[in-house]
Short mmCIF file of C-alpha atoms and ligand atoms in Angstrom, two decimals:
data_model
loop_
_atom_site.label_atom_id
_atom_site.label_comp_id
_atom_site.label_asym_id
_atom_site.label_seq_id
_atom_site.Cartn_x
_atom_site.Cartn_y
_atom_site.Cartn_z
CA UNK R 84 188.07 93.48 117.06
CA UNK R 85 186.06 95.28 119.98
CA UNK R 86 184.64 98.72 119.51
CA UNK R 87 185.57 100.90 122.03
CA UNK R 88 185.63 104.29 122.59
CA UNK R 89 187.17 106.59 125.27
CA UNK R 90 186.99 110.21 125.90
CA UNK R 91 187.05 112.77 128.08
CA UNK R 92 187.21 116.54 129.29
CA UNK R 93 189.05 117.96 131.95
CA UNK R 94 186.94 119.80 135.16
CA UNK R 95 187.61 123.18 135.23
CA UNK R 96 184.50 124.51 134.80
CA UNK R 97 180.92 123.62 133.38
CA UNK R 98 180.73 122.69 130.20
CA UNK R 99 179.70 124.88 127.27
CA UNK R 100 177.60 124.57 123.93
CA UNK R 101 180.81 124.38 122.03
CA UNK R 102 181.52 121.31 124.32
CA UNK R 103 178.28 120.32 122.70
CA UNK R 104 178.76 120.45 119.66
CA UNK R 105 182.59 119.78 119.37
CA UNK R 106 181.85 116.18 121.53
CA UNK R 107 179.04 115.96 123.53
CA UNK R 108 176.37 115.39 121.40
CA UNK R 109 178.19 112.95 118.96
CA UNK R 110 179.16 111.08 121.92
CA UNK R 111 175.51 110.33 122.86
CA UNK R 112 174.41 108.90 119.53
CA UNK R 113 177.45 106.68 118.97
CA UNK R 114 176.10 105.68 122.53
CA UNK R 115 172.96 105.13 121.23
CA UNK R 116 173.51 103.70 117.74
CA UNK R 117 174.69 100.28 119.56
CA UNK R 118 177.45 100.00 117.46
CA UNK R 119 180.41 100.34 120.26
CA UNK R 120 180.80 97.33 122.09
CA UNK R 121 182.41 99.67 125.48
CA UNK R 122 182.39 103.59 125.89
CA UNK R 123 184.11 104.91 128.50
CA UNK R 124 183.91 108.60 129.19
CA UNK R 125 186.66 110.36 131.52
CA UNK R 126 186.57 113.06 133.95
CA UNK R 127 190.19 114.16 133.63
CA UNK R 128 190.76 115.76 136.93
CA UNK R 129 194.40 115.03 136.89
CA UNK R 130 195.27 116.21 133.52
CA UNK R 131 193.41 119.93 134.96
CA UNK R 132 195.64 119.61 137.76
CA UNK R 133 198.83 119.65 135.26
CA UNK R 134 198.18 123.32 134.77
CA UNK R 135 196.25 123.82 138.26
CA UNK R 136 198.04 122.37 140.56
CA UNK R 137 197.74 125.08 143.00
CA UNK R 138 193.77 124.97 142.75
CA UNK R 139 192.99 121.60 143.61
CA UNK R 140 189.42 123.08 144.84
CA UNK R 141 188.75 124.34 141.28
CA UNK R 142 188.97 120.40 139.83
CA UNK R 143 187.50 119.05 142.70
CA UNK R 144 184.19 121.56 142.33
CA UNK R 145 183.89 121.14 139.18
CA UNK R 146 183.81 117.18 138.73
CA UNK R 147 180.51 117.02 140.16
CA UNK R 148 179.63 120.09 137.35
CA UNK R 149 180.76 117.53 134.63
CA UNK R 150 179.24 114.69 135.63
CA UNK R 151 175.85 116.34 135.72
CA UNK R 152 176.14 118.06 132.07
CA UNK R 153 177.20 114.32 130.77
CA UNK R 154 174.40 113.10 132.46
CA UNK R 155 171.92 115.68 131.54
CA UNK R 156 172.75 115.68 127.88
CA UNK R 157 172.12 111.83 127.88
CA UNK R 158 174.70 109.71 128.54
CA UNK R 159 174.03 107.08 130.04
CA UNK R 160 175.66 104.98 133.03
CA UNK R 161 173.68 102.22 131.76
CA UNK R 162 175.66 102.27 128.87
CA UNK R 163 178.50 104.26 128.96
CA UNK R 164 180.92 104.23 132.00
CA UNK R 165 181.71 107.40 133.70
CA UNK R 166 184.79 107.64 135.71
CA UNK R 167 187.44 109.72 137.19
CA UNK R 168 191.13 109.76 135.75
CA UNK R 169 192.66 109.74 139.05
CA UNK R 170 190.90 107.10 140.87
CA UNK R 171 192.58 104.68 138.06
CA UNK R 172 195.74 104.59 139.36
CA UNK R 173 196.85 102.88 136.74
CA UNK R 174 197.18 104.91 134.20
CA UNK R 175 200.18 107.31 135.55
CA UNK R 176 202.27 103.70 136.37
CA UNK R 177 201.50 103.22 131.79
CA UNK R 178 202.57 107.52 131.57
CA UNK R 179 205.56 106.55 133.54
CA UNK R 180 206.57 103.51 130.87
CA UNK R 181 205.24 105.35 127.73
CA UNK R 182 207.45 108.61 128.52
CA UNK R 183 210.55 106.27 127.67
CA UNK R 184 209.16 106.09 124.45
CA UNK R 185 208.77 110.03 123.44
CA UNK R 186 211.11 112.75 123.08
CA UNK R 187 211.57 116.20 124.55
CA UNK R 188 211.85 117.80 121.29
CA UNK R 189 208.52 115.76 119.83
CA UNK R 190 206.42 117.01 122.73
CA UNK R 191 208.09 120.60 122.11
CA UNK R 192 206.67 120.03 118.77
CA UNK R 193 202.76 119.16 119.97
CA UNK R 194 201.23 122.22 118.36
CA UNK R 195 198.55 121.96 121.20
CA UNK R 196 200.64 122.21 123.96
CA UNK R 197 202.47 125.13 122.20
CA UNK R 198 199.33 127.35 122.34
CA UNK R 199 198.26 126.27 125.63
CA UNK R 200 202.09 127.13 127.09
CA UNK R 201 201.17 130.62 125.59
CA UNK R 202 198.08 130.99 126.54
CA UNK R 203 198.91 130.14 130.34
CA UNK R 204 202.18 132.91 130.12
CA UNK R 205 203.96 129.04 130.93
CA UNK R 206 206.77 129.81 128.34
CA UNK R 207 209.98 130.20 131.34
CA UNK R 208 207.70 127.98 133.81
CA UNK R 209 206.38 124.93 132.44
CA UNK R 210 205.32 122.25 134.76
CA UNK R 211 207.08 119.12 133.64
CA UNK R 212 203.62 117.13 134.19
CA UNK R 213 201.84 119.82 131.82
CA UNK R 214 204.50 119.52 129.42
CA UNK R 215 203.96 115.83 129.26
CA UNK R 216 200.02 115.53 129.95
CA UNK R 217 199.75 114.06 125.97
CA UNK R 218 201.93 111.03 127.48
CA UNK R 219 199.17 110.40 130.04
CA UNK R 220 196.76 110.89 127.23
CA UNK R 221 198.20 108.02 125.39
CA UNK R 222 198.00 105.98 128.82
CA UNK R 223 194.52 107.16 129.26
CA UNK R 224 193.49 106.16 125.38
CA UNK R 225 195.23 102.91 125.58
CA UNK R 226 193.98 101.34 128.69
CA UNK R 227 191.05 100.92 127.41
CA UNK R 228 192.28 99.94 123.82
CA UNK R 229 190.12 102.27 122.68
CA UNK R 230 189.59 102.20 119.01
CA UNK R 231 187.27 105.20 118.41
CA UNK R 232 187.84 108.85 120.42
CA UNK R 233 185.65 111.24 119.57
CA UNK R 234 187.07 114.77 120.35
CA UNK R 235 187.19 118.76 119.15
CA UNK R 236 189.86 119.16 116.52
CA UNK R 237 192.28 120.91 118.99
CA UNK R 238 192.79 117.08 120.30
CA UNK R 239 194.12 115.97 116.83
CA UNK R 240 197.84 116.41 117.80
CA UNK R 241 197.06 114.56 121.00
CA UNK R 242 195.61 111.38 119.34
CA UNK R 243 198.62 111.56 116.61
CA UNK R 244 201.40 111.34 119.49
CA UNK R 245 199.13 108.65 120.80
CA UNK R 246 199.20 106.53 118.11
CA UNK R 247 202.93 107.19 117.80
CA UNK R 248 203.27 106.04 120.97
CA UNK R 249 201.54 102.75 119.96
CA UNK R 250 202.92 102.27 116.97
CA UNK R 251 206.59 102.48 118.85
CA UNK R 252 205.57 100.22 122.24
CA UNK R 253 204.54 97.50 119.51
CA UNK R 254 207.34 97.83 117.44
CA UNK R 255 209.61 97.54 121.00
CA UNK R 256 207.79 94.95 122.94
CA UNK R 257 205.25 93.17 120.25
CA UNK R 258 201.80 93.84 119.70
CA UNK R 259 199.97 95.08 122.65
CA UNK R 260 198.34 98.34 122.32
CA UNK R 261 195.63 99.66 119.64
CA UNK R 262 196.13 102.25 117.38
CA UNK R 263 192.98 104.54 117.52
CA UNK R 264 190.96 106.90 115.27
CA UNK R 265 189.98 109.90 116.04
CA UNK R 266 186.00 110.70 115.19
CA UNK R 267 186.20 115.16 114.45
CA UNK R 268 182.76 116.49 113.87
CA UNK R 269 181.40 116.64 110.09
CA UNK R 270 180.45 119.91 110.52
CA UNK R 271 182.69 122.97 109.54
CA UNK R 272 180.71 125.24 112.60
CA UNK R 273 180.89 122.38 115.06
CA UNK R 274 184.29 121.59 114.66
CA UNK R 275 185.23 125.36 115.70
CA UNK R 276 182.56 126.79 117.38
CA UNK R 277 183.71 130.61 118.26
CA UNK R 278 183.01 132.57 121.67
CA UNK R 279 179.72 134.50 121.67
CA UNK R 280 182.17 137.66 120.34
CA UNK R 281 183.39 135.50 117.46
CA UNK R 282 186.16 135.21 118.91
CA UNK R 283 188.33 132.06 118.06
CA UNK R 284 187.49 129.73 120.72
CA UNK R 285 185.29 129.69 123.53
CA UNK R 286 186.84 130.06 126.92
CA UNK R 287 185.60 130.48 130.73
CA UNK R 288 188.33 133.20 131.04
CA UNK R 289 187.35 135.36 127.89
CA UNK R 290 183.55 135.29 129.15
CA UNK R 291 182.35 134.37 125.67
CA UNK R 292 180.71 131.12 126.70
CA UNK R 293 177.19 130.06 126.69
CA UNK R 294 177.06 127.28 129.16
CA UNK R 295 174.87 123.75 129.07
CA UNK R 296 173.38 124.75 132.87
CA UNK R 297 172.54 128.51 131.82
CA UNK R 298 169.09 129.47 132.00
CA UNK R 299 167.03 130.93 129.31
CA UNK R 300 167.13 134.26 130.25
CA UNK R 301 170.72 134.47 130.38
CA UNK R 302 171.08 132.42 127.02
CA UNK R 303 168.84 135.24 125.48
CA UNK R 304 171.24 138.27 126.78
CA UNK R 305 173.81 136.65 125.49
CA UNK R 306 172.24 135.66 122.13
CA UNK R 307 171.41 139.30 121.78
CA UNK R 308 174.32 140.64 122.67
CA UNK R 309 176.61 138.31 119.59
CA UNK R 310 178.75 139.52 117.44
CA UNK R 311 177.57 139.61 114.04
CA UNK R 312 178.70 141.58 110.56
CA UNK R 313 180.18 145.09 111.64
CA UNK R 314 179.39 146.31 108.65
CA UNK R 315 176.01 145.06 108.72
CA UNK R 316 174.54 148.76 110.22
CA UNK R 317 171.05 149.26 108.54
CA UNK R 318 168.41 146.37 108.19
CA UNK R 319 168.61 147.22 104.29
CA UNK R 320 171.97 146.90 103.80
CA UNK R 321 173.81 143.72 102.69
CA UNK R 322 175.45 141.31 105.66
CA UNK R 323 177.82 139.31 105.49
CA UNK R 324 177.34 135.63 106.48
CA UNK R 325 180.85 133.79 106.65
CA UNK R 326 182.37 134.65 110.43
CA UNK R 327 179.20 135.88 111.66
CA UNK R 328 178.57 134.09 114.95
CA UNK R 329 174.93 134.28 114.85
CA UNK R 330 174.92 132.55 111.37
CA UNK R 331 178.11 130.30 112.59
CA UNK R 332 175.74 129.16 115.59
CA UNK R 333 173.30 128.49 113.47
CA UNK R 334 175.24 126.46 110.68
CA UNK R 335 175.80 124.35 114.58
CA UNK R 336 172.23 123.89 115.57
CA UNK R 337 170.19 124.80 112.96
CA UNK R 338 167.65 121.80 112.42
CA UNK R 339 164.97 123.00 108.80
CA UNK R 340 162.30 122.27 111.09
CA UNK R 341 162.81 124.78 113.08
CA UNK R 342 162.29 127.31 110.47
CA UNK R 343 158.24 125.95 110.27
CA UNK R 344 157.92 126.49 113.77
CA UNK R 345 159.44 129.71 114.32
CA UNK R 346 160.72 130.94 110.85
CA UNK R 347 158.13 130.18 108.28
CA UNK R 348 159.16 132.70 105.64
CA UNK R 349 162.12 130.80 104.89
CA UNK R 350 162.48 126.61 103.84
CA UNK R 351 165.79 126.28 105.57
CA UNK R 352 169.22 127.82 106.56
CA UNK R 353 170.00 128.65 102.75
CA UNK R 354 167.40 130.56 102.12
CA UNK R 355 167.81 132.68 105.64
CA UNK R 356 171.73 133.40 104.54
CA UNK R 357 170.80 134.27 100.83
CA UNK R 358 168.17 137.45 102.62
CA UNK R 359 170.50 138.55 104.96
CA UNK R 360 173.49 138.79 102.48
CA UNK R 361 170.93 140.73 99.64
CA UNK R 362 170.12 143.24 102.55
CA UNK R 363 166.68 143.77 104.19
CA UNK R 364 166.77 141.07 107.11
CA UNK R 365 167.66 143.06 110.59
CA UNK R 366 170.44 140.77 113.38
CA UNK R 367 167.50 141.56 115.93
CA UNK R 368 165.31 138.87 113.77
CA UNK R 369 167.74 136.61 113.13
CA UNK R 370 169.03 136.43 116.61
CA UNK R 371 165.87 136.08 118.24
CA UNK R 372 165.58 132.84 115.74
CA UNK R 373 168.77 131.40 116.92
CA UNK R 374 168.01 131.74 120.57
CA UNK R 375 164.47 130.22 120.06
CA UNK R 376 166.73 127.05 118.14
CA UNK R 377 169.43 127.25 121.45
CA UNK R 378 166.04 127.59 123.30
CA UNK R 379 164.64 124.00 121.67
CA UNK R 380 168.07 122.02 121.49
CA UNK R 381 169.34 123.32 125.52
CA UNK R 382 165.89 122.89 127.20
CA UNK R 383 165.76 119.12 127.15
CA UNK R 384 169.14 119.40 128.58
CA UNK R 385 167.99 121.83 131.29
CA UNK R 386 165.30 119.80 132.25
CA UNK R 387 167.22 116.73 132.72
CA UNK R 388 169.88 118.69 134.67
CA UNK R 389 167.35 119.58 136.79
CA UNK R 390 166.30 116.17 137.40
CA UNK R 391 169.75 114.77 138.75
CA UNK R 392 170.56 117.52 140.75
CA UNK R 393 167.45 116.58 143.35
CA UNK R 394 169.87 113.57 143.73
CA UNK R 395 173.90 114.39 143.62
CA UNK R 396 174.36 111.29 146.34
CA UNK R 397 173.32 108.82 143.31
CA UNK R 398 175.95 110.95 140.56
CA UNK R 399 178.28 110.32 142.70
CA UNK R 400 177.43 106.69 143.10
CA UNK R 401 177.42 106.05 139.38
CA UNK R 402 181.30 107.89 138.94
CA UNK R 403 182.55 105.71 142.40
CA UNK R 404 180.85 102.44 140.40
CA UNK R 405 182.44 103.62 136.85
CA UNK R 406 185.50 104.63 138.50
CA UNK R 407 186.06 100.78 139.91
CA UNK R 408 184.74 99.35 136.54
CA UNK R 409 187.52 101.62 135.10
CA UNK R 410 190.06 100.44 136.69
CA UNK R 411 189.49 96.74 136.53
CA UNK R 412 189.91 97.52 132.67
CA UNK R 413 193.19 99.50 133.18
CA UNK R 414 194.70 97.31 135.33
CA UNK R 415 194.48 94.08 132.97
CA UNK R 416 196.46 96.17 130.17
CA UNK R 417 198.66 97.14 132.64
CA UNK R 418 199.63 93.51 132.86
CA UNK R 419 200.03 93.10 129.54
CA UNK R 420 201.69 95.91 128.93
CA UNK R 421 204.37 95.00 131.99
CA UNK R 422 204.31 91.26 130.09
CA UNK R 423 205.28 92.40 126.88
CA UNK R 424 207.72 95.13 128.43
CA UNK R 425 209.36 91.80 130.11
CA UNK R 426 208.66 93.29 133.82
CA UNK R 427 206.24 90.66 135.36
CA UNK R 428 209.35 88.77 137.23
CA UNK R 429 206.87 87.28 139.93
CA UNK R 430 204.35 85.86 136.97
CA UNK R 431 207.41 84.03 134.94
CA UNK R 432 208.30 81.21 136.11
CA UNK R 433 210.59 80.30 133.15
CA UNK R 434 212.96 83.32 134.12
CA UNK R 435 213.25 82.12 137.65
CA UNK R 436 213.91 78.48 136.47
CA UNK R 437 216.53 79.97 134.45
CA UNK R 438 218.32 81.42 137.12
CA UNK R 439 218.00 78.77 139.29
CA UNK R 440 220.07 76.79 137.15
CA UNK R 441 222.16 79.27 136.50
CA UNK R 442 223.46 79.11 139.96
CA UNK R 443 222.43 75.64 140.33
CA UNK R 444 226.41 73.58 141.34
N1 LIG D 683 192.61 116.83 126.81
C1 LIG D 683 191.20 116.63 126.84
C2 LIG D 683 190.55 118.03 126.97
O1 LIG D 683 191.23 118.98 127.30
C3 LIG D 683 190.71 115.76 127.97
C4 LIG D 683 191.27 114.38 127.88
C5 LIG D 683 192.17 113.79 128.75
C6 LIG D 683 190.99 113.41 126.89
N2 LIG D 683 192.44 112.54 128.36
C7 LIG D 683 191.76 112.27 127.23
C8 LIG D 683 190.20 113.39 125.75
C9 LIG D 683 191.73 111.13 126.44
C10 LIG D 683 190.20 112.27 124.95
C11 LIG D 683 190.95 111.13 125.30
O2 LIG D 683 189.37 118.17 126.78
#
């Protein structure tokens, strides 16, 4: 069987280091290790507009944001397509067939959508097309029979109702539809990487983000500026490590070579955490450390950023190309899936034998 994988985030904004780490930068060395035989990554402008529907020129400002932090932290349109959700059209006609197959009270149940109802104040106003965006997931996942989507663990819920969803269309109409995996990051920081005031997530509207596109300067005030141990008051007394950002950021992006270069007192991470808990190691040193680290891993990125945006007219050329490569793709499962759901009248020319006969005097 194929390798394929398909992912995605939604444009509402640029994206952020936890982006990064969550999914970003596992999705560039799957791209690079050769072994996926497709990757297609998705711009999901019409899942934003499920909870922005009266902003349409927050999506559409932001795809071009996206498509430049993909680009700039290395994927590739050589290898990986990029594409917008909406321009493949056919992927609401498969949300439209799949939502036969799920229930009200299973999507009441989708622990993401839960939090994200609360979050928004939804709870007496939920759009219908919110409440159902994990449908279109499914429909986005498994036009491309993707095998392999690699996502922050707040997707988990999404890719279980997905596979549900296979699981049940196979069971209805015959196999048809792949049953993917999701890839989480292995590391405990990455897979939850908290706002800049250690706060749970990171979110545009809290202002606890550092963003890919941020410049040094304003990656230093915020570095400076983390939340770290409260308790943690005099350089000589003992920290704490365990839900200290700084530390949490580092546990992230921490490579032991960095300690030569900038750190030299210390081998690696362990023997940084193992000082700061005995007491004598101030947040000012240790912070200026983990911005010259978010300094060596972001600059790359900067540069390359810097490097497309002389030429937007050719990012927008590669999403129009991936868009139509896209859609080719969706629009062959769509036929199978409309085969094996026994609603391709024109193509079968048994059926319309059979009722020629059956009229035939
Ligand atoms: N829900 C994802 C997010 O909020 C974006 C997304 C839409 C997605 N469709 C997808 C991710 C399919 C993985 C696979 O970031």
């Amino acid at each position: 069987m194929k390798k394929i994988i398909l992912t995605g985030d939604r444009p509402t904004g640029r994206l952020h280091v936890g982006h990064y780490v969550g999914s970003l930068k596992r999705r560039v060395e799957l791209q690079n290790s050769g072994e996926f035989d497709d990757i297609y990554i998705m711009i999901a402008d019409a899942q934003a507009l499920t909870d922005n529907a009266d902003n349409p020129d927050k999506v559409r400002e932001n795809i071009i944001e996206v498509a430049l932090d993909y680009l700039s932290c290395g994927l590739d349109p050589a290898k990986s397509t990029l594409f917008i959700q909406s321009y493949v059209q056919e992927l609401t006609e498969l949300t439209f067939y799949y939502s036969n197959l799920v229930t009200v009270s299973r999507l009441q149940r989708n622990p993401t959508v839960k939090s994200e109802i609360q979050m928004r104040n939804f709870e007496a106003s939920i759009p219908v097309g919110f409440f159902t965006y994990p449908i279109s997931q499914a429909a986005d996942i498994t036009a491309f029979k993707a095998t392999t989507v690699p996502v922050g663990e707040d997707q988990l819920p999404m890719l279980e109702q997905t596979r549900e969803i296979v699981r049940k269309f196979n069971q209805t109409y015959g196999d048809t539809l792949v049953e993917p995996e999701i890839l989480l990051p292995d590391n405990e920081a990455c897979l939850r990487l908290p706002g800049i005031d250690g706060k749970a997530k990171m979110s545009k509207s809290l202002g606890n983000c550092i963003y890919l596109a941020e410049d040094e300067k304003d990656v230093q005030k915020k570095v400076m500026s983390m939340y770290t141990d409260p308790n943690h008051i005099r350089v000589q007394d003992p920290g704490q490590v365990e839900g200290n950002t700084v530390f949490t950021y580092l546990d992230a992006f921490c490579k032991d070579e960095y300690f030569a270069e900038y750190l030299p007192d210390y081998a690696n991470l362990d023997e940084l955490k193992e000082h700061y808990r005995r007491g004598g190691l101030g947040d000012v040193k240790v912070k200026r450390f983990l911005n010259a680290v978010l300094n060596e891993e972001l600059s790359p990125i900067r540069a390359r950023r810097k490097e497309y945006e002389k030429d937007i007219a050719y990012v927008y050329d590669v999403l129009k190309a991936g868009s139509e490569k896209a859609r080719a793709v969706a629009a062959q499962t769509l036929e199978e899936v409309k085969a094996s759901m026994r609603i391709n009248y024109f193509d079968d020319e048994e059926l319309i034998k059979k009722h020629i006969q059956k009229y035939q005097k």
